[in-house]
Structure formats: structure tokens, C-alpha cells
């Protein structure tokens, strides 16, 4: 993806006022440091970024779901199981193959050659034929059941018939008129025997898993279902179509969040616009039976920020109330009732993405019993300014073995992340060129099975 690197001297247009004022002082030598007289953190009770992710990951384990935290397993048709996680071992229901089959097109032969050839051939899907007698052959197709007393299968390219209809071996690697016993035959039970465990609990359902399950005779799989998510988009200033005008702006999160949540393994059950009143939000949350409610905006303490009052009215338990991360520090996580959590995302688009990856991703991962991605780091191609006390999540493009920080990474901007492959986790104080940074892959660039947008 073509994109420009972030300048190491910063770009005030990419930051909100609070962030721009809070950035560390940069020395002429290119290193960063905290201000000489740092102010205390304005949200000293905010949760550290890594702690917030751990709390979100662990939150479902403290409800009625028990210690595992994942949703109750269900029987899922194979056609709907892609991307889910096995909740029961995949055990062989039969031997595979369930009978001796031909591995190649050719002839089934009995004994040493040359062989007389039967007139009628053996095709896949047909019932067993009469046994072969010594010195006899029959045409056979790949996957067909070999007749009883077959010694081997002679490949089409390794045999020829003479003018008397007798079959001879022509392969230069074989002595005349001989075949190896069992060659090109897949014996019954070669892959597995009935009752063998093919795959354990916790295996992600990939296309090969679906194929194996079908071959083993399964029509459904016992799997952890996708968490159901309702998305409530807050903001009377948002437009659903057309150009921004008269103080109104386009809703970017309505189109962005549902496919991203699907890529994280969720089933998006509703996307609703909710009016900017506490009553409207209260009614929307209490009417939802989703496993997770995601709200956009209204998580701070302004005159139309109704998430906190609505949660207090519900009697929700706040698990995370503010995170030491930029952008997105007003994000929150609450348990609204047993079996339901609410992720409150900030209204600015990139800040909402930050909240999605900080709180929603680990929460959904536990509910769906999906494995955690392997953490990894890459050196930064350019330096990144830091915040004195907060982690920064910065869009980056992967260029070989380095991560290139991108411009347009302010809270309200999507231009940077639209060109990004990952987000770099920049610690308080910033990062130097060449410094290793933890990366969070974006779902559609990681190549994982979780990219299920529909």
C-alpha cells in the first residue's frame, strides 16, 4: 500500500489539541524525553493499555459461562461453520478410506503379468466387482473400489495392451511383467481408523477442516457460535448519505464497524442509529439480547455523552473506565447483565478503531474460544513521537522487515489506517528509528481465517 511516513517532528494537524499539547519535548539530537515539569495524568484512574486488554479478555470468565468464558457450544451445519472453533473433538466415524481404493487411473491386476483384460471396467461410486483371478486385469478409475484379490494398480502410463489384448508393463523402472504388491492402492484405514481423534477441541474450523469433516461423514460440527453483537451509533450530527453540510458530518463508523466485527468473528445482529438522549440509549441497551453491545461516541463527560448515565441507570458494572492510550482514551467496558457486555467506543473514527482492538477484540476472542494471535515485533523505519504517560497506537505499513509509520493518524482520521497493514504499539515517551515495536495486525492483512466479512 503506498503511503507516506510520519514525520518525526510531528504533525499538529494529525492530533487533537490535548494530544498535541501532551506530546513529549523533542531534543535536537532526535531523542525524546518527558517534559521537565510533567503534569499529573488527567485520568489517573484510567487503566493501562495492556491491563485493559487483559481485563477484556478475562471478562467473560466471570459470568455464568464459567471458567472457560466461551459461549455455549451448538451443532452447526458444515456450510456455516467456517471460522468457528471446535468444542468437541473431531473423531473418525469410519475408516478412511472405508475400502481399498485405486490411487490412479489404470488397471487393477492380479498376480504377475502379462494379464488378460476384462471387458467391463471399474468406476468410482460403483459397488464391488467379482474377484480377479491370477493373471487377470480390469480397467479402473481413481477412487474406485479395487476388486477382491487385486495385487496392485498399474498406472495407465505404465502399461500397454498388445494386438491380442494382453496387458504388459512398459515402465522402464520395472522389470518386465511385474508390479509391486499394493502399489497405487490406498488401503482401507490408511488415513485413520474409526474412533481415531482427528482434531482436538479448540481447533479453528478452516476449509481443510470442513473437507476432513465431510470426508469423515459429518453433516454438523459441535462448535462455539459467533458472539452476537448489536451496534448502536450515537450522534444526531451524523448523516447516512451525501456530503457533509450545515454542521452535519457523514457517519463513518456505521459502515466501518459491522464488517470489522465480522472479521473478528462476530455475528452482527443489528446496526441502529440511536438518538442523543439518555432515555433512547437506555431503552436500546435494555432491549438488546446480544452477547455484546457496541456503542459509538458518548463515552466522555460532555453535555450529550449519555453512556455513563445510562450504564449507571442500568446498574452495570464498569470493568474498564478509560484507558491510557491515544487515540481512544475515553473507551470503556461494562458488564450490563449476566451474559452481556458493552464496549463503549469513542466517536472519533480512529479512536473507535483503537477501542475496537483494545477492548472488543479480546472480549470477542474469549467468547468465541478463538486462539490469541502470536505477538510479534518489527523495527520502526521512522521515529514516532510519544505521549508522556499513554501508549499510542499508530497505523503502519509493513515494508520488508520494517514497519513504516503513516501520516494522518489523528483521532478523527481514517486516511492513515485505510492504508495500513497494522497498528504499532508505541510506549510512553515515543520510539526511535529502528526501535522494535509490538504490532497488531489488521484482520484483512494477517491472512487469518477470521476474515469473514459476510
Short mmCIF file of C-alpha atoms in Angstrom, two decimals:
data_model
loop_
_atom_site.label_atom_id
_atom_site.label_comp_id
_atom_site.label_asym_id
_atom_site.label_seq_id
_atom_site.Cartn_x
_atom_site.Cartn_y
_atom_site.Cartn_z
CA UNK A 1 0.00 0.00 0.00
CA UNK A 2 1.50 3.33 -0.99
CA UNK A 3 1.60 5.76 1.92
CA UNK A 4 3.86 8.40 3.37
CA UNK A 5 5.86 8.02 6.56
CA UNK A 6 5.04 10.10 9.60
CA UNK A 7 7.46 12.96 10.14
CA UNK A 8 9.47 12.61 13.32
CA UNK A 9 8.81 16.25 14.23
CA UNK A 10 5.10 15.56 14.42
CA UNK A 11 2.13 16.99 12.58
CA UNK A 12 -0.20 19.02 14.71
CA UNK A 13 -3.00 18.61 12.20
CA UNK A 14 -2.97 14.86 12.91
CA UNK A 15 -3.61 15.29 16.64
CA UNK A 16 -6.33 16.76 18.78
CA UNK A 17 -5.38 19.73 20.96
CA UNK A 18 -4.96 17.71 24.13
CA UNK A 19 -2.66 15.21 22.42
CA UNK A 20 -0.63 17.89 20.67
CA UNK A 21 -0.01 19.68 23.97
CA UNK A 22 0.85 16.42 25.73
CA UNK A 23 3.46 15.21 23.23
CA UNK A 24 6.94 14.89 24.64
CA UNK A 25 9.60 17.54 24.07
CA UNK A 26 11.92 16.51 21.24
CA UNK A 27 15.65 17.23 21.59
CA UNK A 28 17.70 18.37 18.58
CA UNK A 29 19.54 15.03 18.56
CA UNK A 30 16.35 13.22 17.66
CA UNK A 31 15.66 11.56 21.03
CA UNK A 32 12.54 12.08 23.07
CA UNK A 33 12.04 12.83 26.72
CA UNK A 34 9.28 13.78 29.12
CA UNK A 35 8.65 17.46 29.94
CA UNK A 36 10.78 18.97 32.68
CA UNK A 37 7.69 19.66 34.77
CA UNK A 38 5.20 16.98 33.80
CA UNK A 39 1.62 17.41 34.88
CA UNK A 40 -0.11 14.50 36.56
CA UNK A 41 -2.19 12.28 34.30
CA UNK A 42 -5.63 13.89 33.88
CA UNK A 43 -7.21 10.44 34.28
CA UNK A 44 -5.06 8.85 36.98
CA UNK A 45 -7.72 6.15 37.39
CA UNK A 46 -7.56 5.15 33.71
CA UNK A 47 -6.41 1.60 33.04
CA UNK A 48 -3.05 0.86 31.45
CA UNK A 49 -3.44 -0.28 27.84
CA UNK A 50 -2.08 -3.81 28.33
CA UNK A 51 -4.14 -4.23 31.51
CA UNK A 52 -7.29 -3.12 29.70
CA UNK A 53 -6.78 -5.78 27.04
CA UNK A 54 -6.24 -8.44 29.72
CA UNK A 55 -9.41 -7.37 31.57
CA UNK A 56 -11.44 -7.55 28.35
CA UNK A 57 -10.06 -10.99 27.54
CA UNK A 58 -10.88 -12.29 31.02
CA UNK A 59 -14.28 -10.57 31.44
CA UNK A 60 -16.48 -13.42 30.07
CA UNK A 61 -14.92 -15.91 32.52
CA UNK A 62 -16.60 -14.20 35.45
CA UNK A 63 -20.18 -14.67 34.28
CA UNK A 64 -22.39 -17.74 34.13
CA UNK A 65 -20.27 -19.09 31.30
CA UNK A 66 -17.87 -20.45 33.88
CA UNK A 67 -14.11 -20.58 33.77
CA UNK A 68 -13.87 -21.03 30.02
CA UNK A 69 -15.81 -17.87 29.23
CA UNK A 70 -16.87 -19.04 25.78
CA UNK A 71 -20.44 -19.29 24.58
CA UNK A 72 -22.46 -22.50 24.87
CA UNK A 73 -21.47 -24.85 22.01
CA UNK A 74 -24.05 -25.71 19.37
CA UNK A 75 -24.35 -28.07 16.40
CA UNK A 76 -23.52 -26.07 13.28
CA UNK A 77 -24.02 -27.24 9.67
CA UNK A 78 -20.75 -27.55 7.79
CA UNK A 79 -21.75 -24.74 5.43
CA UNK A 80 -21.98 -22.31 8.38
CA UNK A 81 -19.02 -23.48 10.47
CA UNK A 82 -16.11 -21.71 8.74
CA UNK A 83 -14.14 -19.61 11.23
CA UNK A 84 -15.69 -21.17 14.34
CA UNK A 85 -13.82 -23.17 16.97
CA UNK A 86 -14.37 -26.88 17.62
CA UNK A 87 -15.99 -27.50 21.01
CA UNK A 88 -15.80 -31.29 20.70
CA UNK A 89 -13.04 -33.47 19.24
CA UNK A 90 -13.43 -34.42 15.60
CA UNK A 91 -13.46 -38.20 15.83
CA UNK A 92 -13.42 -40.53 12.83
CA UNK A 93 -16.86 -42.01 12.25
CA UNK A 94 -15.46 -44.60 9.82
CA UNK A 95 -12.20 -45.88 8.44
CA UNK A 96 -10.66 -43.56 5.84
CA UNK A 97 -10.66 -44.74 3.19
CA UNK A 98 -13.55 -47.00 4.10
CA UNK A 99 -12.45 -49.59 1.50
CA UNK A 100 -9.38 -50.28 -0.60
CA UNK A 101 -9.36 -47.76 -3.44
CA UNK A 102 -7.32 -47.08 -6.54
CA UNK A 103 -4.95 -44.13 -6.25
CA UNK A 104 -4.59 -43.81 -10.02
CA UNK A 105 -6.34 -44.35 -13.32
CA UNK A 106 -5.07 -47.59 -14.83
CA UNK A 107 -5.65 -51.31 -14.39
CA UNK A 108 -6.26 -53.42 -11.29
CA UNK A 109 -4.13 -56.52 -11.80
CA UNK A 110 -3.80 -59.87 -10.04
CA UNK A 111 -0.54 -61.78 -9.96
CA UNK A 112 2.38 -61.30 -12.40
CA UNK A 113 1.83 -60.13 -15.97
CA UNK A 114 1.08 -60.19 -18.73
CA UNK A 115 -2.63 -60.10 -17.92
CA UNK A 116 -5.83 -60.74 -19.78
CA UNK A 117 -8.14 -57.72 -19.53
CA UNK A 118 -11.82 -57.89 -18.66
CA UNK A 119 -14.18 -56.07 -20.98
CA UNK A 120 -16.06 -54.12 -18.29
CA UNK A 121 -14.12 -51.51 -16.24
CA UNK A 122 -14.45 -50.41 -12.60
CA UNK A 123 -15.61 -46.84 -11.92
CA UNK A 124 -15.71 -44.79 -8.74
CA UNK A 125 -19.01 -44.99 -6.90
CA UNK A 126 -19.88 -48.46 -8.14
CA UNK A 127 -20.35 -51.50 -5.94
CA UNK A 128 -17.68 -54.17 -5.57
CA UNK A 129 -16.89 -56.29 -8.62
CA UNK A 130 -16.19 -60.00 -8.69
CA UNK A 131 -12.70 -61.05 -7.54
CA UNK A 132 -9.85 -61.06 -10.00
CA UNK A 133 -8.22 -64.36 -10.87
CA UNK A 134 -4.48 -64.77 -11.18
CA UNK A 135 -3.27 -63.26 -14.47
CA UNK A 136 -6.37 -61.10 -14.88
CA UNK A 137 -6.71 -57.28 -15.08
CA UNK A 138 -9.54 -54.77 -15.26
CA UNK A 139 -9.64 -51.09 -16.16
CA UNK A 140 -10.10 -48.96 -13.02
CA UNK A 141 -10.62 -45.24 -12.27
CA UNK A 142 -9.07 -43.18 -9.49
CA UNK A 143 -11.09 -43.56 -6.29
CA UNK A 144 -12.83 -46.73 -7.42
CA UNK A 145 -13.08 -49.70 -5.11
CA UNK A 146 -10.50 -52.32 -6.13
CA UNK A 147 -11.87 -55.80 -6.78
CA UNK A 148 -11.00 -58.56 -4.26
CA UNK A 149 -7.66 -60.36 -4.85
CA UNK A 150 -6.15 -57.31 -6.60
CA UNK A 151 -2.35 -57.37 -6.32
CA UNK A 152 -1.70 -53.78 -7.45
CA UNK A 153 -2.85 -50.97 -9.70
CA UNK A 154 -0.81 -50.43 -12.84
CA UNK A 155 -0.94 -46.79 -13.93
CA UNK A 156 -2.21 -46.02 -17.43
CA UNK A 157 1.16 -44.57 -18.44
CA UNK A 158 2.98 -47.68 -17.21
CA UNK A 159 1.04 -50.26 -19.28
CA UNK A 160 0.09 -51.17 -22.84
CA UNK A 161 -2.00 -53.83 -24.48
CA UNK A 162 -0.74 -55.93 -27.39
CA UNK A 163 -2.64 -56.94 -30.50
CA UNK A 164 -4.07 -59.92 -28.61
CA UNK A 165 -5.49 -57.67 -25.87
CA UNK A 166 -2.88 -58.72 -23.30
CA UNK A 167 -1.66 -56.09 -20.83
CA UNK A 168 2.11 -55.59 -20.37
CA UNK A 169 4.21 -53.38 -18.07
CA UNK A 170 6.07 -50.72 -20.06
CA UNK A 171 7.62 -48.58 -17.29
CA UNK A 172 11.40 -48.62 -17.66
CA UNK A 173 11.81 -48.70 -13.88
CA UNK A 174 10.01 -52.03 -13.55
CA UNK A 175 11.32 -55.48 -14.51
CA UNK A 176 9.23 -56.98 -17.33
CA UNK A 177 5.77 -58.25 -16.40
CA UNK A 178 5.98 -57.33 -12.67
CA UNK A 179 4.36 -54.89 -10.30
CA UNK A 180 4.98 -54.20 -6.62
CA UNK A 181 2.38 -55.66 -4.30
CA UNK A 182 -0.03 -52.92 -3.19
CA UNK A 183 1.36 -50.23 -5.50
CA UNK A 184 -1.03 -47.34 -6.16
CA UNK A 185 -3.68 -48.77 -3.85
CA UNK A 186 -4.95 -46.76 -0.90
CA UNK A 187 -5.70 -49.46 1.69
CA UNK A 188 -8.70 -49.22 3.96
CA UNK A 189 -7.88 -47.20 7.10
CA UNK A 190 -4.68 -45.71 5.64
CA UNK A 191 -5.58 -42.23 6.93
CA UNK A 192 -7.48 -43.19 10.07
CA UNK A 193 -9.48 -45.89 11.79
CA UNK A 194 -13.00 -45.45 13.13
CA UNK A 195 -12.78 -43.82 16.57
CA UNK A 196 -9.42 -42.11 15.97
CA UNK A 197 -9.28 -38.46 17.09
CA UNK A 198 -8.66 -36.39 14.00
CA UNK A 199 -8.61 -32.92 15.59
CA UNK A 200 -8.80 -31.74 19.23
CA UNK A 201 -11.12 -29.27 20.94
CA UNK A 202 -10.07 -25.70 20.23
CA UNK A 203 -9.14 -26.25 16.59
CA UNK A 204 -10.21 -23.35 14.33
CA UNK A 205 -12.53 -24.52 11.56
CA UNK A 206 -10.69 -23.86 8.30
CA UNK A 207 -11.62 -25.04 4.78
CA UNK A 208 -9.44 -28.19 5.15
CA UNK A 209 -11.17 -28.95 8.46
CA UNK A 210 -14.53 -28.73 6.70
CA UNK A 211 -13.27 -31.06 4.00
CA UNK A 212 -11.96 -33.57 6.53
CA UNK A 213 -15.21 -33.47 8.49
CA UNK A 214 -17.22 -34.13 5.33
CA UNK A 215 -14.91 -36.99 4.31
CA UNK A 216 -15.32 -38.47 7.78
CA UNK A 217 -19.11 -38.43 7.44
CA UNK A 218 -20.06 -35.31 9.43
CA UNK A 219 -23.01 -33.11 8.49
CA UNK A 220 -22.66 -30.80 11.50
CA UNK A 221 -19.87 -29.80 13.87
CA UNK A 222 -20.08 -29.06 17.58
CA UNK A 223 -18.60 -25.58 17.73
CA UNK A 224 -18.64 -22.35 19.71
CA UNK A 225 -21.06 -19.98 17.97
CA UNK A 226 -20.21 -16.47 16.86
CA UNK A 227 -20.89 -13.86 19.55
CA UNK A 228 -23.95 -11.80 18.64
CA UNK A 229 -23.22 -8.06 18.54
CA UNK A 230 -25.59 -5.10 18.38
CA UNK A 231 -24.03 -1.83 17.18
CA UNK A 232 -25.60 1.44 18.34
CA UNK A 233 -24.34 4.53 16.52
CA UNK A 234 -24.85 7.67 18.59
CA UNK A 235 -24.85 11.25 17.34
CA UNK A 236 -27.59 13.49 15.99
CA UNK A 237 -24.96 15.23 13.88
CA UNK A 238 -24.38 12.16 11.69
CA UNK A 239 -25.54 11.79 8.10
CA UNK A 240 -26.22 8.43 6.48
CA UNK A 241 -25.58 9.64 2.94
CA UNK A 242 -24.47 12.61 0.89
CA UNK A 243 -21.92 15.32 1.54
CA UNK A 244 -21.37 16.92 4.96
CA UNK A 245 -23.22 20.23 5.33
CA UNK A 246 -24.56 22.71 7.89
CA UNK A 247 -22.58 21.24 10.80
CA UNK A 248 -23.56 17.67 9.92
CA UNK A 249 -20.93 15.04 9.13
CA UNK A 250 -21.03 11.61 7.50
CA UNK A 251 -21.29 8.57 9.74
CA UNK A 252 -18.02 6.69 9.16
CA UNK A 253 -18.44 4.11 11.93
CA UNK A 254 -21.76 2.69 10.71
CA UNK A 255 -20.07 1.35 7.54
CA UNK A 256 -16.75 0.57 9.27
CA UNK A 257 -17.73 -1.36 12.40
CA UNK A 258 -20.01 -4.21 11.19
CA UNK A 259 -17.53 -5.75 8.69
CA UNK A 260 -14.65 -5.25 11.12
CA UNK A 261 -16.61 -7.01 13.86
CA UNK A 262 -17.39 -9.86 11.45
CA UNK A 263 -13.69 -10.10 10.69
CA UNK A 264 -13.17 -10.51 14.44
CA UNK A 265 -15.58 -13.46 14.46
CA UNK A 266 -18.81 -11.76 15.49
CA UNK A 267 -22.32 -12.07 14.11
CA UNK A 268 -23.65 -8.53 13.79
CA UNK A 269 -27.32 -8.81 14.65
CA UNK A 270 -28.28 -5.12 14.47
CA UNK A 271 -26.84 -1.75 13.42
CA UNK A 272 -29.01 1.10 14.72
CA UNK A 273 -28.88 4.85 14.93
CA UNK A 274 -29.80 5.94 18.45
CA UNK A 275 -30.83 9.49 19.34
CA UNK A 276 -28.67 11.67 21.59
CA UNK A 277 -30.72 11.21 24.76
CA UNK A 278 -30.10 9.11 27.83
CA UNK A 279 -33.58 7.60 27.57
CA UNK A 280 -33.08 6.49 23.97
CA UNK A 281 -29.76 4.86 24.81
CA UNK A 282 -31.16 3.24 27.98
CA UNK A 283 -34.04 1.73 26.01
CA UNK A 284 -31.75 0.47 23.25
CA UNK A 285 -29.36 -1.25 25.65
CA UNK A 286 -32.02 -2.82 27.87
CA UNK A 287 -33.92 -4.13 24.83
CA UNK A 288 -30.84 -5.84 23.39
CA UNK A 289 -30.33 -9.57 23.91
CA UNK A 290 -26.96 -9.61 22.12
CA UNK A 291 -23.86 -11.03 23.78
CA UNK A 292 -22.05 -7.73 23.19
CA UNK A 293 -23.35 -4.21 22.67
CA UNK A 294 -21.02 -1.78 20.91
CA UNK A 295 -21.76 1.94 21.15
CA UNK A 296 -20.03 4.77 19.30
CA UNK A 297 -19.49 8.13 20.95
CA UNK A 298 -20.89 9.49 24.18
CA UNK A 299 -18.24 7.92 26.44
CA UNK A 300 -16.75 11.18 27.76
CA UNK A 301 -18.43 13.71 30.08
CA UNK A 302 -19.89 16.27 27.68
CA UNK A 303 -23.49 17.53 27.56
CA UNK A 304 -24.58 14.80 25.11
CA UNK A 305 -22.38 11.99 26.47
CA UNK A 306 -25.03 9.65 27.80
CA UNK A 307 -23.22 6.30 28.03
CA UNK A 308 -22.12 6.65 31.66
CA UNK A 309 -25.55 7.87 32.92
CA UNK A 310 -27.31 5.09 31.02
CA UNK A 311 -24.98 2.45 32.47
CA UNK A 312 -25.49 3.79 36.00
CA UNK A 313 -29.25 3.64 35.49
CA UNK A 314 -28.98 0.02 34.32
CA UNK A 315 -26.77 -0.86 37.29
CA UNK A 316 -23.97 -2.02 35.04
CA UNK A 317 -20.56 -2.97 36.38
CA UNK A 318 -17.79 -0.84 34.90
CA UNK A 319 -14.78 -3.06 34.22
CA UNK A 320 -12.69 -0.51 32.31
CA UNK A 321 -13.44 3.22 32.50
CA UNK A 322 -10.85 5.00 30.40
CA UNK A 323 -7.60 3.60 29.04
CA UNK A 324 -4.13 5.11 28.96
CA UNK A 325 -3.97 5.02 25.16
CA UNK A 326 -4.06 7.59 22.36
CA UNK A 327 -6.24 7.85 20.43
CA UNK A 328 -9.25 6.45 22.21
CA UNK A 329 -8.61 7.08 25.91
CA UNK A 330 -12.35 7.58 26.84
CA UNK A 331 -13.22 3.98 25.81
CA UNK A 332 -14.96 1.75 28.33
CA UNK A 333 -16.05 -1.82 29.04
CA UNK A 334 -19.03 -2.74 31.21
CA UNK A 335 -21.00 -5.82 32.20
CA UNK A 336 -24.60 -4.74 31.67
CA UNK A 337 -26.10 -8.01 32.85
CA UNK A 338 -25.09 -11.62 33.21
CA UNK A 339 -24.04 -12.83 29.78
CA UNK A 340 -23.85 -9.39 28.19
CA UNK A 341 -21.04 -6.84 27.91
CA UNK A 342 -20.96 -3.35 26.47
CA UNK A 343 -17.95 -1.84 24.71
CA UNK A 344 -18.17 1.93 24.58
CA UNK A 345 -16.10 3.31 21.70
CA UNK A 346 -15.19 6.98 21.31
CA UNK A 347 -16.92 8.78 18.47
CA UNK A 348 -13.80 9.79 16.55
CA UNK A 349 -13.13 7.13 13.89
CA UNK A 350 -9.50 6.22 14.62
CA UNK A 351 -10.19 6.45 18.35
CA UNK A 352 -13.04 3.98 17.81
CA UNK A 353 -10.67 1.63 15.95
CA UNK A 354 -8.31 1.86 18.92
CA UNK A 355 -11.15 0.86 21.25
CA UNK A 356 -12.20 -1.94 18.93
CA UNK A 357 -8.74 -3.52 19.05
CA UNK A 358 -8.14 -2.77 22.73
CA UNK A 359 -11.42 -3.98 24.23
CA UNK A 360 -13.73 -5.60 21.64
CA UNK A 361 -11.18 -7.92 20.01
CA UNK A 362 -10.02 -9.73 23.20
CA UNK A 363 -13.59 -9.87 24.54
CA UNK A 364 -14.95 -11.44 21.33
CA UNK A 365 -11.97 -13.78 21.11
CA UNK A 366 -12.74 -15.29 24.52
CA UNK A 367 -16.47 -15.57 23.82
CA UNK A 368 -15.75 -17.38 20.55
CA UNK A 369 -12.91 -19.54 22.01
CA UNK A 370 -10.58 -18.27 19.31
CA UNK A 371 -6.81 -18.52 19.84
CA UNK A 372 -4.90 -15.35 20.62
CA UNK A 373 -2.66 -14.12 17.80
CA UNK A 374 1.04 -14.66 18.32
CA UNK A 375 2.63 -11.36 19.40
CA UNK A 376 5.46 -10.08 17.27
CA UNK A 377 7.61 -7.00 16.82
CA UNK A 378 9.34 -5.22 13.95
CA UNK A 379 11.77 -2.30 13.94
CA UNK A 380 10.26 1.06 13.03
CA UNK A 381 11.53 2.63 9.84
CA UNK A 382 10.87 6.13 11.24
CA UNK A 383 10.75 7.50 14.77
CA UNK A 384 7.36 8.11 16.37
CA UNK A 385 6.66 10.79 18.95
CA UNK A 386 5.16 9.53 22.14
CA UNK A 387 2.76 10.65 24.81
CA UNK A 388 4.24 11.33 28.27
CA UNK A 389 2.08 8.77 30.06
CA UNK A 390 -0.10 6.98 27.49
CA UNK A 391 0.52 4.28 24.91
CA UNK A 392 -0.01 5.37 21.31
CA UNK A 393 -1.46 3.16 18.57
CA UNK A 394 -0.08 4.32 15.23
CA UNK A 395 -1.02 2.96 11.79
CA UNK A 396 1.95 1.43 9.97
CA UNK A 397 2.61 -0.16 6.59
CA UNK A 398 4.85 -3.23 6.51
CA UNK A 399 7.83 -2.76 4.23
CA UNK A 400 10.01 -5.87 4.22
CA UNK A 401 11.28 -6.41 7.75
CA UNK A 402 10.35 -2.92 8.96
CA UNK A 403 7.19 -1.02 9.90
CA UNK A 404 6.67 2.37 8.28
CA UNK A 405 4.65 4.82 10.44
CA UNK A 406 1.95 6.59 8.43
CA UNK A 407 0.68 10.15 8.38
CA UNK A 408 -2.90 11.12 9.15
CA UNK A 409 -3.05 9.27 12.46
CA UNK A 410 -5.14 11.75 14.43
CA UNK A 411 -8.22 10.57 16.38
CA UNK A 412 -10.71 11.75 13.75
CA UNK A 413 -8.74 10.48 10.76
CA UNK A 414 -9.07 7.23 8.81
CA UNK A 415 -6.70 8.04 5.97
CA UNK A 416 -3.71 6.51 7.75
CA UNK A 417 -5.37 3.29 8.89
CA UNK A 418 -7.03 2.85 5.47
CA UNK A 419 -3.52 2.44 4.02
CA UNK A 420 -2.16 0.43 6.97
CA UNK A 421 -1.28 -3.20 7.48
CA UNK A 422 -1.08 -2.99 11.27
CA UNK A 423 -1.04 -0.68 14.28
CA UNK A 424 2.23 -0.15 16.10
CA UNK A 425 2.13 -0.03 19.90
CA UNK A 426 4.29 2.98 20.82
CA UNK A 427 5.15 3.20 24.53
CA UNK A 428 5.00 6.43 26.55
CA UNK A 429 7.93 8.62 25.56
CA UNK A 430 7.91 7.56 21.91
CA UNK A 431 10.11 5.31 19.79
CA UNK A 432 13.35 5.90 17.90
CA UNK A 433 14.04 4.89 14.29
CA UNK A 434 14.97 1.21 14.29
CA UNK A 435 13.39 0.55 17.68
CA UNK A 436 11.37 -2.67 17.92
CA UNK A 437 7.62 -2.09 18.29
CA UNK A 438 4.83 -4.54 19.00
CA UNK A 439 2.41 -4.78 16.07
CA UNK A 440 -1.30 -5.55 15.97
CA UNK A 441 -2.22 -6.96 12.57
CA UNK A 442 -5.38 -5.75 10.90
CA UNK A 443 -7.65 -8.74 10.19
CA UNK A 444 -7.62 -8.46 6.41
CA UNK A 445 -3.82 -8.25 6.21
CA UNK A 446 -2.99 -11.06 8.64
CA UNK A 447 -4.22 -13.79 6.27
CA UNK A 448 -6.19 -15.45 9.07
CA UNK A 449 -9.39 -17.43 8.74
CA UNK A 450 -11.10 -14.75 10.79
CA UNK A 451 -11.60 -12.59 7.72
CA UNK A 452 -15.29 -13.41 7.41
CA UNK A 453 -16.90 -10.19 6.22
CA UNK A 454 -20.24 -11.73 5.28
#
